[in-house]
Amino acid sequence: MDHSTHEAPLLEVRNIERRFGALVAVNDVSFAVPAGQVFGIAGPNGSGKSTLFNVMTGIPFGPSAGKVLLEGREIQSLRAHEISRAGIARTFQKDAEFGTLSAFENAYAGAVYCAGLSGAQAREEAHKALDDVGLSNDRRDKAAGDLTVFERKQLMIASAIAGRPRILLLDEPAAGLTRPEVSDLAELIRTVNGRGVTILLIEHVLPLLLSVSQHLLILNHGAVIASGKPAEVVRDPQVVEAYLGKREAAL
C-alpha cells in the first residue's frame, strides 16, 4: 500500500544547489527518503556526491539554494551541531577517529557530542553502539589507531550511531576493504538499518549498493540523471554511459 499521501518522508531534499563561484557542484538535486530505507547514491568521481552530504549536514558549509527537510522541518539554515542533534549523523571518506583514544572513548564521544548525553547514559549508548556493529569487547580498550581497517569502519559507524541518529549518512565506507570485508560491511549496514536507522549510502562499490539499497540515485556533473529501483537504474542508458560503462569490471 502506498502511504506517501499520508506520511511525509523522513528526509527530503528540494532543489538543492551548491555553487563555488562559476562552478555548480550540486545542481538542482531533489529526492525523498522514507523512514527505514537504505537509499544509495552513486556517480563518477567529481559528480557532487560528497558535496551533497556536506550541504545536508552543514559540514563544512550549507547549500547555496534549496531546502533540506527532516520530518517536514527545514534544517538547511541550522548549524552543523544543531543538524546532528536533530537526528542526522554522517561519516567521512577518510578515517576521522581519535587515533590515540580507545575505541570505547571514540564511541563515548559520539554519544556526548552528537546526542548530548553524559555519564552512565553516554557509556551505555556507546557500548550499545559497539555491540550493534559487532566490535568485540577485547578490542574496545585498544587505541583506535591500532585497530584493523575493518575495525575502524565498525568504530566509525558505532561513533555515529552512538549519537542516536534517525538518519546515518555513510560516505564510501567500503574504501580500502577487501572483497570479504565488503560482504561483512553489507551485513553491518543491514544490522544498523534493522535497528531502526535510515541510511543514505554513497559508494563506488556497486555490488554493495545493489545488495543493500532499496532505492538508488545517480549523480553526474552535480545533477540527478536517474533515480529508482536499483536493478532498473543500473540499466538506464544514461547511467551506463556516464558511470557503468567505465566500471563494468566492478560488476
Coordinates of C-alpha atoms in Angstrom, one line a residue:
M1 CA 0.0 0.0 0.0
D2 CA 1.3 3.5 -0.8
H3 CA 1.3 5.7 2.3
S4 CA 3.1 8.6 0.5
T5 CA 0.0 10.7 0.6
H6 CA -0.4 10.3 4.3
E7 CA 3.1 10.3 5.6
A8 CA 5.8 12.9 5.0
P9 CA 9.2 11.4 4.1
L10 CA 11.7 11.3 7.0
L11 CA 14.2 13.3 4.9
E12 CA 13.5 15.5 1.9
V13 CA 15.9 17.4 -0.3
R14 CA 14.3 20.1 -2.5
N15 CA 16.2 21.8 -5.4
I16 CA 19.5 21.8 -3.6
E17 CA 22.3 23.7 -5.2
R18 CA 25.9 24.4 -4.1
R19 CA 28.0 26.8 -6.1
F20 CA 31.6 27.7 -5.9
G21 CA 31.9 30.8 -8.0
A22 CA 31.1 29.8 -11.5
L23 CA 31.2 26.0 -10.6
V24 CA 27.9 24.4 -9.8
A25 CA 28.9 21.3 -7.7
V26 CA 25.4 20.3 -6.9
N27 CA 22.8 21.3 -9.4
D28 CA 19.0 21.3 -8.5
V29 CA 19.0 18.0 -6.7
S30 CA 15.8 16.7 -5.2
F31 CA 14.8 13.4 -3.6
A32 CA 12.9 12.0 -0.6
V33 CA 13.9 9.2 1.8
P34 CA 11.2 7.3 3.6
A35 CA 11.9 6.2 7.2
G36 CA 13.6 2.8 7.4
Q37 CA 15.1 2.8 3.9
V38 CA 18.6 2.2 2.7
F39 CA 19.0 4.9 0.0
G40 CA 22.0 4.5 -2.3
I41 CA 23.8 7.3 -4.1
A42 CA 26.4 6.7 -6.8
G43 CA 28.1 8.5 -9.6
P44 CA 31.6 9.1 -11.2
N45 CA 34.3 10.9 -9.3
G46 CA 33.5 14.6 -9.1
S47 CA 29.8 14.1 -9.6
G48 CA 28.9 16.0 -6.4
K49 CA 28.2 13.1 -4.0
S50 CA 30.3 14.2 -1.0
T51 CA 29.4 17.9 -1.6
L52 CA 25.7 16.8 -1.3
F53 CA 26.4 15.2 2.1
N54 CA 28.3 18.4 3.1
V55 CA 25.4 20.7 2.4
M56 CA 22.9 18.4 4.0
T57 CA 24.9 18.3 7.3
G58 CA 26.4 21.8 7.3
I59 CA 29.9 20.3 7.4
P60 CA 31.7 22.5 6.4
F61 CA 29.0 24.5 4.5
G62 CA 25.3 24.6 3.7
P63 CA 23.6 24.9 0.4
S64 CA 23.7 27.9 -1.9
A65 CA 20.0 27.4 -2.6
G66 CA 17.2 24.9 -1.9
K67 CA 15.8 23.2 1.2
V68 CA 16.6 20.2 3.4
L69 CA 13.7 19.0 5.5
L70 CA 13.8 16.5 8.4
E71 CA 10.2 15.2 9.1
G72 CA 8.9 18.3 7.3
R73 CA 11.1 20.8 9.3
E74 CA 13.6 22.9 7.3
I75 CA 17.1 22.4 8.7
Q76 CA 19.3 23.9 6.0
S77 CA 19.9 27.1 8.0
L78 CA 20.9 25.3 11.2
R79 CA 24.5 25.0 12.3
A80 CA 26.2 21.6 12.0
H81 CA 25.9 20.6 15.6
E82 CA 22.2 21.5 15.6
I83 CA 21.6 19.3 12.5
S84 CA 23.4 16.5 14.3
R85 CA 21.3 16.9 17.4
A86 CA 18.2 17.0 15.2
G87 CA 19.0 13.4 14.2
I88 CA 21.4 13.3 11.2
A89 CA 24.8 11.7 11.6
R90 CA 27.5 11.2 9.0
T91 CA 30.8 9.5 8.4
F92 CA 33.6 10.6 6.1
Q93 CA 35.7 9.0 3.4
K94 CA 38.9 9.4 5.4
D95 CA 39.4 8.0 8.9
A96 CA 38.1 10.6 11.4
E97 CA 38.5 8.7 14.7
F98 CA 40.6 10.0 17.5
G99 CA 43.6 7.6 17.0
T100 CA 45.1 7.8 20.5
L101 CA 41.7 7.4 22.3
S102 CA 40.3 3.9 22.8
A103 CA 37.6 2.5 20.6
F104 CA 35.2 2.9 23.5
E105 CA 36.2 6.5 24.2
N106 CA 35.5 7.3 20.5
A107 CA 32.0 5.9 20.7
Y108 CA 31.5 7.7 24.0
A109 CA 32.5 11.0 22.4
G110 CA 29.8 10.3 19.7
A111 CA 27.2 9.9 22.4
V112 CA 28.3 13.0 24.2
Y113 CA 28.7 15.4 21.3
C114 CA 26.0 14.2 18.9
A115 CA 23.3 13.2 21.3
G116 CA 24.1 15.5 24.2
L117 CA 24.3 12.5 26.7
S118 CA 26.6 12.3 29.7
G119 CA 27.8 9.9 32.4
A120 CA 26.3 6.5 32.6
Q121 CA 23.8 7.2 29.8
A122 CA 26.6 8.0 27.4
R123 CA 28.6 5.0 28.4
E124 CA 25.5 2.7 27.9
E125 CA 24.8 4.2 24.5
A126 CA 28.5 3.8 23.5
H127 CA 28.6 0.1 24.5
K128 CA 25.2 -0.5 22.7
A129 CA 26.6 1.1 19.5
L130 CA 29.7 -1.0 19.7
D131 CA 27.5 -4.1 20.2
D132 CA 25.4 -3.2 17.2
V133 CA 28.5 -3.0 14.9
G134 CA 30.0 -6.2 16.3
L135 CA 33.2 -4.8 17.7
S136 CA 34.3 -7.3 20.3
N137 CA 34.8 -6.4 23.9
D138 CA 38.5 -7.2 23.9
R139 CA 39.1 -4.6 21.1
R140 CA 37.2 -1.7 22.8
D141 CA 40.1 -0.7 25.1
K142 CA 42.5 -0.7 22.1
A143 CA 43.6 2.7 20.7
A144 CA 41.6 3.4 17.7
G145 CA 44.7 3.9 15.6
D146 CA 45.8 0.3 16.4
L147 CA 42.6 -1.3 15.1
T148 CA 42.4 -3.1 11.7
V149 CA 40.9 -1.3 8.7
F150 CA 37.6 -3.1 9.0
E151 CA 37.5 -2.5 12.8
R152 CA 38.0 1.2 12.2
K153 CA 35.0 1.1 9.8
Q154 CA 33.0 -0.6 12.6
L155 CA 34.1 2.1 15.0
M156 CA 33.3 4.9 12.6
I157 CA 29.8 3.7 12.3
A158 CA 29.5 3.0 16.1
S159 CA 30.6 6.5 16.9
A160 CA 28.0 7.9 14.6
I161 CA 25.1 5.8 15.8
A162 CA 26.0 6.4 19.5
G163 CA 24.6 9.8 18.8
R164 CA 21.2 8.2 18.3
P165 CA 20.6 9.5 14.8
R166 CA 17.4 9.0 12.8
I167 CA 19.4 9.0 9.6
L168 CA 23.0 7.9 9.0
L169 CA 24.9 9.3 6.0
L170 CA 27.8 6.9 5.0
D171 CA 30.3 8.3 2.6
E172 CA 32.1 5.5 0.8
P173 CA 32.5 3.2 3.8
A174 CA 33.9 0.3 1.6
A175 CA 37.0 2.2 0.6
G176 CA 40.1 0.2 1.5
L177 CA 38.3 -3.1 2.3
T178 CA 38.9 -6.5 0.8
R179 CA 36.0 -8.3 -1.0
P180 CA 35.2 -10.5 2.0
E181 CA 35.2 -7.3 4.2
V182 CA 32.8 -5.6 1.8
S183 CA 30.4 -8.5 2.4
D184 CA 30.8 -8.1 6.2
L185 CA 30.2 -4.3 5.7
A186 CA 26.9 -5.1 3.9
E187 CA 25.8 -7.2 6.8
L188 CA 26.8 -4.4 9.2
I189 CA 24.7 -1.9 7.2
R190 CA 21.7 -4.2 7.2
T191 CA 22.1 -4.7 11.0
V192 CA 22.2 -0.9 11.7
N193 CA 19.3 -0.4 9.4
G194 CA 17.4 -3.2 11.2
R195 CA 17.9 -1.3 14.5
G196 CA 15.7 1.5 13.0
V197 CA 18.3 3.8 11.5
T198 CA 17.5 5.1 8.0
I199 CA 20.7 5.1 5.9
L200 CA 22.0 7.2 3.0
L201 CA 24.9 5.4 1.3
I202 CA 27.4 6.9 -1.1
E203 CA 29.5 4.2 -2.6
H204 CA 31.7 3.3 -5.6
V205 CA 31.4 -0.4 -4.9
L206 CA 28.3 -1.1 -7.0
P207 CA 27.7 -4.7 -5.8
L208 CA 27.4 -3.3 -2.3
L209 CA 25.0 -0.6 -3.3
L210 CA 22.9 -3.1 -5.2
S211 CA 22.8 -5.6 -2.4
V212 CA 21.7 -3.3 0.4
S213 CA 19.8 -0.4 -1.2
Q214 CA 16.0 -0.2 -1.8
H215 CA 16.4 2.9 -3.9
L216 CA 19.3 4.2 -6.0
L217 CA 20.1 7.7 -7.2
I218 CA 22.8 8.5 -9.7
L219 CA 24.5 11.9 -9.9
N220 CA 26.6 13.2 -12.8
H221 CA 28.1 16.6 -13.1
G222 CA 26.2 17.6 -9.9
A223 CA 22.7 16.7 -11.3
V224 CA 20.4 13.6 -10.9
I225 CA 20.4 11.5 -14.1
A226 CA 18.5 8.5 -12.7
S227 CA 16.6 7.5 -9.6
G228 CA 14.5 4.5 -8.8
K229 CA 14.8 0.8 -8.1
P230 CA 18.5 -0.2 -8.2
A231 CA 18.1 -3.0 -10.7
E232 CA 16.3 -0.7 -13.1
V233 CA 18.6 2.3 -12.6
V234 CA 21.8 0.4 -13.5
R235 CA 20.2 -0.4 -16.9
D236 CA 19.4 3.2 -17.7
P237 CA 21.3 4.2 -20.8
Q238 CA 22.5 7.5 -19.3
V239 CA 23.8 5.7 -16.3
V240 CA 25.6 3.1 -18.4
E241 CA 27.2 5.9 -20.5
A242 CA 28.1 8.1 -17.5
Y243 CA 29.2 5.5 -15.0
L244 CA 28.8 1.8 -15.5
G245 CA 30.4 1.8 -18.9
K246 CA 33.7 2.6 -17.3
R247 CA 33.2 0.2 -14.4
E248 CA 31.7 -3.0 -15.8
A249 CA 34.6 -4.9 -14.4
A250 CA 33.4 -4.0 -10.9
L251 CA 30.2 -5.9 -11.5

